[in-house]
XYZ file of C-alpha atoms in Angstrom:
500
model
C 21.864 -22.922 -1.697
C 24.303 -20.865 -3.838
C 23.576 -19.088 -6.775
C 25.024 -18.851 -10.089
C 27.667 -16.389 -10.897
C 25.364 -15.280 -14.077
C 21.588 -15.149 -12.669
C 19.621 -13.832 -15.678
C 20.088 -15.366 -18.467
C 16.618 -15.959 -19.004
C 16.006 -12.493 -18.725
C 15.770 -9.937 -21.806
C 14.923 -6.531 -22.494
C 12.247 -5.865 -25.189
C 13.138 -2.344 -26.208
C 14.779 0.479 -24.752
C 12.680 1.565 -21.542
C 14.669 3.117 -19.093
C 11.672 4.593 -17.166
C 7.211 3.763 -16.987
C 4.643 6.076 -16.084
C 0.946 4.111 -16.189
C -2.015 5.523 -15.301
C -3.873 3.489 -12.552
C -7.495 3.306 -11.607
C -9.184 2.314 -8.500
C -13.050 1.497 -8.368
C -15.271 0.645 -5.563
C -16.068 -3.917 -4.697
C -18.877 -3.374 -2.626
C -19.380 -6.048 -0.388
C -15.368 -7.869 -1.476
C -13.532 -9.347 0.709
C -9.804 -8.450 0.835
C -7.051 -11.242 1.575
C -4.261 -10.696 3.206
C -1.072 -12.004 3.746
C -0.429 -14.919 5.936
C 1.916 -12.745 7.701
C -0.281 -9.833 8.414
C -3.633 -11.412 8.772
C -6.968 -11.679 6.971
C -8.621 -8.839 6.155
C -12.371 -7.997 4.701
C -13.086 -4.569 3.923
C -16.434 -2.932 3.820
C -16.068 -0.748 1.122
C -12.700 -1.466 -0.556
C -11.319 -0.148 -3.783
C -8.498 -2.042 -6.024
C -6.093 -0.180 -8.046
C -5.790 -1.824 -11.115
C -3.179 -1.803 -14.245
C -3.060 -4.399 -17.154
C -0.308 -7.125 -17.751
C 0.053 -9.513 -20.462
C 0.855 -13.340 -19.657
C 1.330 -15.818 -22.081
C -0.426 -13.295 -25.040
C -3.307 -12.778 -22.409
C -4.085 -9.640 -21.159
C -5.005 -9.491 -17.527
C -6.753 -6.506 -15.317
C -4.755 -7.169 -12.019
C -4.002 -5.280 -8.473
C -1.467 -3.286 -7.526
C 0.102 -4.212 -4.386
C 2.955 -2.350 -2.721
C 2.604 -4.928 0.226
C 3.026 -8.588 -1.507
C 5.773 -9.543 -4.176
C 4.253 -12.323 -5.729
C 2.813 -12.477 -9.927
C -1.086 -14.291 -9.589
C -3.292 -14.008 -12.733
C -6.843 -16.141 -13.195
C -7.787 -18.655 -15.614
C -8.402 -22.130 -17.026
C -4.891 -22.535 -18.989
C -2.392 -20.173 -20.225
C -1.093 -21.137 -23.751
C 3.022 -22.290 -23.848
C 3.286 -21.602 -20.034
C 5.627 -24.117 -18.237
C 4.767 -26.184 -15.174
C 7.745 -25.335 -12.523
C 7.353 -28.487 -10.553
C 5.358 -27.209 -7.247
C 2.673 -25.635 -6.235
C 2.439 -22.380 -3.525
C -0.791 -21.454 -1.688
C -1.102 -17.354 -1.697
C -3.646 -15.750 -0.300
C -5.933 -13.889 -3.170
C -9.202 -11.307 -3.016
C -11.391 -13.621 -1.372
C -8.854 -14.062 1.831
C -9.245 -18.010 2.056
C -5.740 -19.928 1.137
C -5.393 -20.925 -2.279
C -2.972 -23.386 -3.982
C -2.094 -22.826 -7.816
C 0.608 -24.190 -10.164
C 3.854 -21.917 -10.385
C 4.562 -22.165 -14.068
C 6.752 -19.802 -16.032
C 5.493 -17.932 -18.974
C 6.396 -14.708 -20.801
C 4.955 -11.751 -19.219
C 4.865 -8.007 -20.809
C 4.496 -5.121 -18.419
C 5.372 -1.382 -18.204
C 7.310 -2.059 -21.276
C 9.335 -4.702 -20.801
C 9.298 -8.171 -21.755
C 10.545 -11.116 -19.282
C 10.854 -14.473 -21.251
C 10.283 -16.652 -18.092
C 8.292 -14.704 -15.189
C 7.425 -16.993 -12.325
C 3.408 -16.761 -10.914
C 0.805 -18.721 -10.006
C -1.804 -19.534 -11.986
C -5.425 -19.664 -10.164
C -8.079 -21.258 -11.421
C -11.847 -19.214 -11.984
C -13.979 -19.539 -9.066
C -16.646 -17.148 -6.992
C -13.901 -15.473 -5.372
C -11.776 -15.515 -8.763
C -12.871 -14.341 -11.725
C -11.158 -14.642 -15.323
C -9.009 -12.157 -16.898
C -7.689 -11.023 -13.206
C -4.968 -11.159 -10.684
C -2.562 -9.179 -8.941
C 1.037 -7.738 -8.764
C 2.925 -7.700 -6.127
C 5.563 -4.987 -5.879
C 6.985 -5.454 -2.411
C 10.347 -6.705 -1.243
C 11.002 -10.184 -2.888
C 11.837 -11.741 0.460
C 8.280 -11.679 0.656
C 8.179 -14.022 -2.284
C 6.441 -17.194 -1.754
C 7.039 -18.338 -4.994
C 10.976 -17.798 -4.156
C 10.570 -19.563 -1.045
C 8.925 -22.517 -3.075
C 11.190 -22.865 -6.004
C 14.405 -21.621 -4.348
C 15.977 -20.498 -7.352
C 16.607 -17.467 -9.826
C 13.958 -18.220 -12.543
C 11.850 -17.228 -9.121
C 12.699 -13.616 -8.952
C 9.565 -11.285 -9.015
C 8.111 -9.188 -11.736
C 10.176 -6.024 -10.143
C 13.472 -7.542 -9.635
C 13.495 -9.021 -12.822
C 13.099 -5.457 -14.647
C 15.127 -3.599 -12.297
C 17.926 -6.257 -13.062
C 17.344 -6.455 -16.527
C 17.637 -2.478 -17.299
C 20.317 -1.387 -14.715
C 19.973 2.517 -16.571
C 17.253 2.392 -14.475
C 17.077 3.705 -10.679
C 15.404 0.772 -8.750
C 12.987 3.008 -7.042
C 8.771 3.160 -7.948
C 6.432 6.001 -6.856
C 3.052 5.820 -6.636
C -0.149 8.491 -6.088
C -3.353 7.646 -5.596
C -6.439 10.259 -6.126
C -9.430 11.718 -4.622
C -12.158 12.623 -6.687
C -15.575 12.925 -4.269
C -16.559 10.809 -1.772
C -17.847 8.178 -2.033
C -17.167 7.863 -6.099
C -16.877 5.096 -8.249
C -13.798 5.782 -9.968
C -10.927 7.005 -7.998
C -7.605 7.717 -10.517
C -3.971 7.201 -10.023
C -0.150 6.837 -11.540
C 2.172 4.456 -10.389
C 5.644 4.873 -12.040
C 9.236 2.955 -11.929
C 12.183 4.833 -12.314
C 10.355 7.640 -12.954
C 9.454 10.928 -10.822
C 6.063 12.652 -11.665
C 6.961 15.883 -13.198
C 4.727 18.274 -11.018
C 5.591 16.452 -8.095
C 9.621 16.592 -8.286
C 10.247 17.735 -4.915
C 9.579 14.862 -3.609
C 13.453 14.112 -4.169
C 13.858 16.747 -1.906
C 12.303 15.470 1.176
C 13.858 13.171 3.893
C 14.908 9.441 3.223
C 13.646 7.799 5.401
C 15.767 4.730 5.983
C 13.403 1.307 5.657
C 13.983 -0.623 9.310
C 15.131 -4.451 8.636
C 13.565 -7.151 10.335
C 15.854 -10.315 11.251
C 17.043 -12.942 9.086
C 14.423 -15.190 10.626
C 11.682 -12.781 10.123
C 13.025 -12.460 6.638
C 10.296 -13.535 4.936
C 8.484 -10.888 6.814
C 10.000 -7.722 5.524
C 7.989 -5.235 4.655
C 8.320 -1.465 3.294
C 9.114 0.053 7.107
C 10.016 3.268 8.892
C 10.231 4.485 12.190
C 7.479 7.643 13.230
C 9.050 10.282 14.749
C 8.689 10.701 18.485
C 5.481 12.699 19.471
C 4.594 12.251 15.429
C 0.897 11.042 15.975
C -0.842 14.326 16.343
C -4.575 13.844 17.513
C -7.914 16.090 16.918
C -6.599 18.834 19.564
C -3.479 19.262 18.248
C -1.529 17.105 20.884
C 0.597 14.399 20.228
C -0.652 11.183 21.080
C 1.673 8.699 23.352
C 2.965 5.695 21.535
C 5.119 3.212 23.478
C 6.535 0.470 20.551
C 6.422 -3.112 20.722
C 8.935 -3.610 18.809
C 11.487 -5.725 20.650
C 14.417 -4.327 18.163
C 13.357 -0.705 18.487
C 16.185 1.432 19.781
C 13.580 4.199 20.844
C 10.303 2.824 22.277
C 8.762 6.569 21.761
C 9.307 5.657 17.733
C 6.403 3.636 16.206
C 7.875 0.722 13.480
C 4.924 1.409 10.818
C 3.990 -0.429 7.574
C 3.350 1.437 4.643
C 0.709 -0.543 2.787
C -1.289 -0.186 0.084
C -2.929 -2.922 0.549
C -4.984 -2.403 3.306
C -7.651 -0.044 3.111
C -8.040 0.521 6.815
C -5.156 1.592 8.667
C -4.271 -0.713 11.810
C -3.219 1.018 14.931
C -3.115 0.413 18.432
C -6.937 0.646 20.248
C -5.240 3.189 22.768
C -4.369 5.960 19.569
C -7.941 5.033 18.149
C -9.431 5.434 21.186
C -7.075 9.243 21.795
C -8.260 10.143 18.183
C -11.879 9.281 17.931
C -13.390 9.591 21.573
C -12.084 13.379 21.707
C -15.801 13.634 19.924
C -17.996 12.732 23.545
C -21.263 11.406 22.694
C -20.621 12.408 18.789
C -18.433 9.123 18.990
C -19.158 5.184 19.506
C -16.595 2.245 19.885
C -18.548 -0.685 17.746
C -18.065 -3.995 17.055
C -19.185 -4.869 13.213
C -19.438 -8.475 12.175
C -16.302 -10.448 10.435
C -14.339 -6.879 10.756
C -13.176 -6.309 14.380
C -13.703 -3.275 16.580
C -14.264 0.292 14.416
C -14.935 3.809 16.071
C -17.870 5.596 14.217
C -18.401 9.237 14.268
C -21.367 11.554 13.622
C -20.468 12.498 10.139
C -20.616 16.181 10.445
C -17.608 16.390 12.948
C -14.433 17.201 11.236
C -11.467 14.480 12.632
C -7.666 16.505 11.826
C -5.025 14.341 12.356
C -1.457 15.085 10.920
C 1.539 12.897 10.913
C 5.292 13.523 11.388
C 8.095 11.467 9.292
C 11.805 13.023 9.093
C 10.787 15.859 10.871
C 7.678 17.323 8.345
C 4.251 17.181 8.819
C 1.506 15.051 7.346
C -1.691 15.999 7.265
C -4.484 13.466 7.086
C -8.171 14.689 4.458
C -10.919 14.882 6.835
C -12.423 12.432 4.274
C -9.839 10.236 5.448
C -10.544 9.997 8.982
C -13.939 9.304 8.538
C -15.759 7.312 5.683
C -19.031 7.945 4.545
C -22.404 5.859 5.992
C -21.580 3.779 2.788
C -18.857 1.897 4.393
C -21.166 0.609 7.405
C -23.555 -0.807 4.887
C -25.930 2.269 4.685
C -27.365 5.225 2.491
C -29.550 7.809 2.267
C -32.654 6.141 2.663
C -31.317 4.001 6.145
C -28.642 5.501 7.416
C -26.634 3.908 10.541
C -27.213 6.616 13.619
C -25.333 7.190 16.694
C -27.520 6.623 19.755
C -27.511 10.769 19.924
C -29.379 10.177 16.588
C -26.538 11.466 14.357
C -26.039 10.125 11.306
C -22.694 8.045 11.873
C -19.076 7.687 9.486
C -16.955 4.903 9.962
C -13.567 5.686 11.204
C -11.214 4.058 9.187
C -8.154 4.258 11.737
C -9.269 1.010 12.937
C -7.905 -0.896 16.325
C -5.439 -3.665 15.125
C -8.491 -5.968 14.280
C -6.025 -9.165 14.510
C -3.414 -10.404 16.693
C 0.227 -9.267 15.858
C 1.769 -12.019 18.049
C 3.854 -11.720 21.102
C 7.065 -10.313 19.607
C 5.755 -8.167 16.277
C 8.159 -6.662 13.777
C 6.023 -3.494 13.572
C 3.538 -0.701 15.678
C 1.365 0.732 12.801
C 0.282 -0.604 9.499
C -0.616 2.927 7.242
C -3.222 2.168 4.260
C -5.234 4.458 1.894
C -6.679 6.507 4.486
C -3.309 7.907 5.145
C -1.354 6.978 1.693
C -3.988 8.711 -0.020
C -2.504 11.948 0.941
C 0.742 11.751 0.075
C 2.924 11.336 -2.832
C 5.331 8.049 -2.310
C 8.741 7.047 -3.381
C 10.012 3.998 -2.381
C 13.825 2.957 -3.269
C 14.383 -0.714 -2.596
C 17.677 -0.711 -2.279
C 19.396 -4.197 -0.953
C 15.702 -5.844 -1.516
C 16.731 -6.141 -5.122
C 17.443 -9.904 -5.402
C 20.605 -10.693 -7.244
C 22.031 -7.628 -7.752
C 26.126 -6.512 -7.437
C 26.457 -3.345 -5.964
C 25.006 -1.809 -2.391
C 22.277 0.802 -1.245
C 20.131 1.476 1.648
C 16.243 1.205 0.762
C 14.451 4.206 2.054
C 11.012 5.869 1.384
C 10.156 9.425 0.816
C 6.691 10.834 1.600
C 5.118 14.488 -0.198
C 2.724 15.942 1.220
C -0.424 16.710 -1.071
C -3.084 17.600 1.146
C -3.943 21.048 1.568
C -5.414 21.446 4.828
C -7.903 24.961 3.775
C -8.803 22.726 0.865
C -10.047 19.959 2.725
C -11.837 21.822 5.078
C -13.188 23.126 1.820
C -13.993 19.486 0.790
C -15.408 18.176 4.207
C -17.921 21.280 4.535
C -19.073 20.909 0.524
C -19.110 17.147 0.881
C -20.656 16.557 4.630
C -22.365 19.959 5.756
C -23.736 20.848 1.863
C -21.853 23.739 1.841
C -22.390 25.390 4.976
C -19.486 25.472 7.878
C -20.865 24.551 10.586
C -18.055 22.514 11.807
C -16.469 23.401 15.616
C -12.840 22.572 15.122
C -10.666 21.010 18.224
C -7.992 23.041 17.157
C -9.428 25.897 17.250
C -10.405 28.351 14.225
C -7.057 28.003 13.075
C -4.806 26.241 14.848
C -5.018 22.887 12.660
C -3.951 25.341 9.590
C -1.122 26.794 12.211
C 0.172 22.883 12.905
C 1.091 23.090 9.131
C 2.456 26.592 8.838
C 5.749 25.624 8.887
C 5.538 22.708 6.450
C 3.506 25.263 4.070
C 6.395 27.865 4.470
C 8.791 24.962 3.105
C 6.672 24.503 -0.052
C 6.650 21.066 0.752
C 2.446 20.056 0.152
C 1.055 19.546 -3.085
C -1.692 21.969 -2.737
C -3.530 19.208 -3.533
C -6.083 16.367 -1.864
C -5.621 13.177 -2.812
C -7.025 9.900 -2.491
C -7.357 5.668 -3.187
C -7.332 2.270 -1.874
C -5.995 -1.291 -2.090
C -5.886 -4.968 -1.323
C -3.158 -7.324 -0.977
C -1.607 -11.077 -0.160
C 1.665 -12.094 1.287
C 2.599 -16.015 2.656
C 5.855 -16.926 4.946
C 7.488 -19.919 4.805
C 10.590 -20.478 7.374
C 13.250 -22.958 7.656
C 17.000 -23.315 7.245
C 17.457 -23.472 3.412
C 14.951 -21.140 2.759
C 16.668 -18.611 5.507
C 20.366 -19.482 3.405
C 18.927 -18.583 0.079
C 17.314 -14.914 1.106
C 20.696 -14.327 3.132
C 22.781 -15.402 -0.377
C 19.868 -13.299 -2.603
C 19.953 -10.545 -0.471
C 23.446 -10.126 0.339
C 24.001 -7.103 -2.038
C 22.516 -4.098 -2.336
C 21.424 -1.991 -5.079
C 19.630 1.473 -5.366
C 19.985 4.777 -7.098
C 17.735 7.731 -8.483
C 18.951 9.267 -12.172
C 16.829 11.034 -14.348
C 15.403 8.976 -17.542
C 13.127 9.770 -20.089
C 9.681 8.570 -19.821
C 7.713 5.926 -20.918
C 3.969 7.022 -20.860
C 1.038 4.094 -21.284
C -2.504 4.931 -19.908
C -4.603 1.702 -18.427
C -8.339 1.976 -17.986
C -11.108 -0.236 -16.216
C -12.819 -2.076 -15.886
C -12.339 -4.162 -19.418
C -8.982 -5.163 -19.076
C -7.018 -3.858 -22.815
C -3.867 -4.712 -23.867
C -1.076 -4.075 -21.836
C-alpha cells in the first residue's frame, strides 16, 4: 500500500517547541505484574517500578508509562469525549501481561508541548489490571506499531513520529536518565527529554555512536533499539571477560552479543551460562532458584559486593553494586522474615536473570539490558530511518554515558548493605575493579554520579504481505540529526496525575 505524497496533514504544531525536557518519576507496584510484548514475552516483576509522565487525550489528563521498548499510545477509561472510532480494534499487551483488545480511535492528544489533532491509541477499558486515569507511551521504533499494522495508514503514526515530523527544527533523537536515590525507596526520579541534551551531561555527544543493528524485513515488526557488545565486553566479578558466543543467525561476529536496550524490563535477560559466570563466582554465598511465575533467578548473600562493568564502542560501563543485587524486598521479604541462603545468609535477588522465556530457534538478539544496567548510564537514542514518513536519510544509533562512579558505589553498597562498615572482600582485588575503570576515568567520560530506575512495557507483531509492503514504503527514508535548541522545561509529579 502506497502512501500519499503529503502524509500529515492532520498534523499541527501548537506553539513553537523545538526541544522538551520533563521531569519523570518512578515509584515502586509491589506485587504488579509487568506485560510484555508479544514479541519478547510475558513478564511479571517482583518489585517493579514505572516511570511515569502525564499526557492529555481528548481534554483528559492521563498518568501513563514511559516505554523506550513499545511504540504504541494506550490510555484507560470508560469514554473519551469527541474521540473518533477508527474502524478496528488491536489487542496490546498492558500492565497486567494478559492480551487485551481496545478500540483504536483518534483523538487530540497534548504532550511535551505539542498538540497532534488526530493521535491514534487504544482506548482500554477500567478493570483490576487497569485502572482509570492511566496508560502508557510507547517511544520505540514505529515498526513496532500495532496500531500501524492494524490501520495501515498515516493517521497511524505514533505519538513520536508524529512530533518529530511535525517540528523538523527538531533533531529526532530522545535521551533519557533514570535515578537512584536509596535502596529500596519509594520514589526513584528521572528526565526524559526530545531533542534536547541535559546540560550537565553534554558529553554524552561525545561518546561513540553506536550504530542500531536492523533486523529483516520479515522480522520488521520486531525491531527494537539494538547494538552489538563489544567482543570480550561482559566483564564478570574477577575482572575477566565472560565468553559469549551469539545466536544471532545475521551476526557477522559470533564473539559480539546483539543486545536490547529496554526500559521496559526491569530484570535484565541474559544467557544462564553469563548468569551462572557472574553469580556462582560467590561459592556457597550464591544459590540458583527457581521462584514461582518468574523463571530461574540467582540469589546472593546480600553482603557480597557483585562488580560487573560493560564495554560498548570501546569504553567501559560499570554496573552499581545495587544493581547486581536487589534487596530481600524483591524475593517477597523484610526485616522481620528475611529469605536466607542455606549458609544462613540473608539472600539479594540477582537481577541479571537467565532468559526466563524462550527466544525461539532463530532470535534477532543475545541480551535484553533493563534498569539494572540502564540505570547507570545516561542514554541517547537517535532514531534515524525509524522515523515513519520522513524525506531525507540517517543511520539510528545510541550513545551510552557513563554515570556510575565506581568509589561511590562502593561507598553506597557498604552504607546501604554493611551499615557503614567495609567489610566487603572484593574479587578484584582491593583495587583492581577501580583499576578496570582507570582509563575510562582518565577520559572524563563517567558522571561521577550513581544512578538509578525501572520500567515496564508492551509490544504485539503482526506479519503478512501487506503489512511487510507498508513498513518497507514507511520506512524507506531515513531521517536523523542532533542541533542545539532551546529548551522547553515542564516538571510531572506522581502519583495524582496533573495536567500535562
Amino acid at each position: 500500500m502506497l502512501l500519499p505524497s503529503s502524509p500529515f496533514p492532520f498534523i499541527l504544531l501548537a506553539g513553537l517547541v523545538s526541544a522538551a525536557r520533563f521531569d519523570i518519576e518512578g515509584r515502586r507496584q509491589h506485587g504488579r505484574p509487568l506485560g510484555k510484548r508479544a514479541g519478547i514475552s510475558s513478564l511479571s516483576d517482583l518489585s517493579n517500578i514505572d516511570y511515569r509522565t502525564n499526557i492529555t487525550v481528548a481534554g483528559q489528563s492521563f498518568s501513563v508509562i514511559i516505554d523506550t521498548g513499545s511504540s504504541d499510545l494506550t490510555v484507560t477509561a470508560d469514554a473519551l469525549s469527541g474521540a473518533v472510532f477508527a474502524g478496528k480494534n488491536a489487542t496490546l499487551s498492558f500492565a497486567g501481561g494478559a492480551p487485551d483488545p481496545g478500540p483504536i480511535v483518534l483523538a487530540p492528544v497534548e504532550f511535551l508541548g505539542y498538540t497532534i489533532p488526530q493521535q491514534a491509541l487504544v482506548l482500554v477499558s477500567p478493570d483490576a489490571d487497569h485502572s482509570p486515569g492511566e496508560g502508557l507511551i510507547g517511544l520505540g521504533p514505529g515498526s513496532g506499531s500495532v496500531i500501524l499494522q492494524t490501520l495501515l495508514s498515516n493517521e497511524a503514526f505514533t505519538v513520536l513520529d508524529n512530533i518529530f515530523n511535525q517540528d523538523t527544527s527538531t533533531g529526532n533523537y530522545i535521551t533519557f536518565l533514570l535515578e537512584r536515590l536509596n535502596d529500596p525507596t519509594d520514589v526513584f526520579p528521572g528526565q526524559l527529554t526530545v531533542g534536547e541534551v541535559l546540560t550537565d551531561f553534554a558529553a554524552i555527544t561525545s561518546q561513540p555512536q553506536l550504530p542500531m543493528t536492523t533486523v529483516s524485513m520479515s522480522e520488521a515488526p520486531n525491531q527494537h533499539f539494538q547494538i552489538l557488545l563489544d567482543e570480550d565486553g561482559f566483564i564478570g566479578p574477577d575482572g575477566k571477560a565472560i565468553p559469549i558466543t551469539s545466536r544471532v543467525s545475521t551476526s557477522k561476529n559470533k564473539a559480539q552479543a546483539t543486545v536490547i536496550v529496554d526500559s521496559g524490563f526491569s530484570f535484565p535477560q541474559i544467557p544462564a551460562s553469563i548468569a551462572q559466570a557472574i553469580y556462582s563466582q560467590f561459592g556457597s554465598d550464591a544459590e540458583l532458584t527457581t521462584i514461582s511465575g518468574q523463571g530461574d533467578f540467582w540469589i546472593v548473600a546480600c553482603d557480597r559486593e557483585v562488580n560487573i562493568t560493560l564495554k560498548f564502542g570501546g569504553q567501559l560501563y560499570p554496573v552499581h553494586p545495587l544493581d547486581t543485587t536487589m534487596s530481600d524486598e524483591a524475593l517477597g521479604g523484610d526485616d522481620t522474615d528475611p529469605t536466607l541462603l542455606k549458609s544462613g545468609k540473608v539472600a539479594c535477588l540477582g537481577p541479571f536473570q537467565p532468559f526466563s522465556f524462550d527466544a525461539g530457534p532463530d532470535p534477532t538478539y543475545d541480551i535484553i539490558f533493563g534498569m539494572a544496567f540502564l540505570r547507570n548510564v545516561y542514554v541517547l537514542i537517535n532514531f534515524g530511518d525509524f522515523v515513519a514518513g520522513s524525506n531525507s536519510k540517517a543511520d539510528p544509533y545510541i550513545q551510552l554515558l557513563s554515570i556510575t562512579d565506581l568509589a561511590q558505589a562502593h561507598t553506597d553498597f557498604v552504607n546501604e548493605r554493611l551499615n557503614g562498615t567495609d567489610t566487603t572482600v572484593s574479587l578484584y582485588g582491593p583495587s583492581g575493579a577501580l583499576e578496570l575503570v582507570a582509563t575510562q576515568n582518565k577520559n572524563g567520560t563517567t558522571g561521577g554520579t550513581s544512578r538509578q530506575t525501572q520500567i515496564m512495557i508492551g509490544l504485539g507483531v503482526l506479519d503478512g504481505v501487506i503489512l511487510l509492503g507498508l513498513i518497507v514504503a514507511i520506512f524507506a527514508c531515513r531521517k536523523g540529526r542532533i542541533a542545539a535548541s532551546p529548551m522547553a522545561y515542564r516538571p510531572l509529579s506522581l502519583p495524582a496525575p496533573g495536567k500535562a
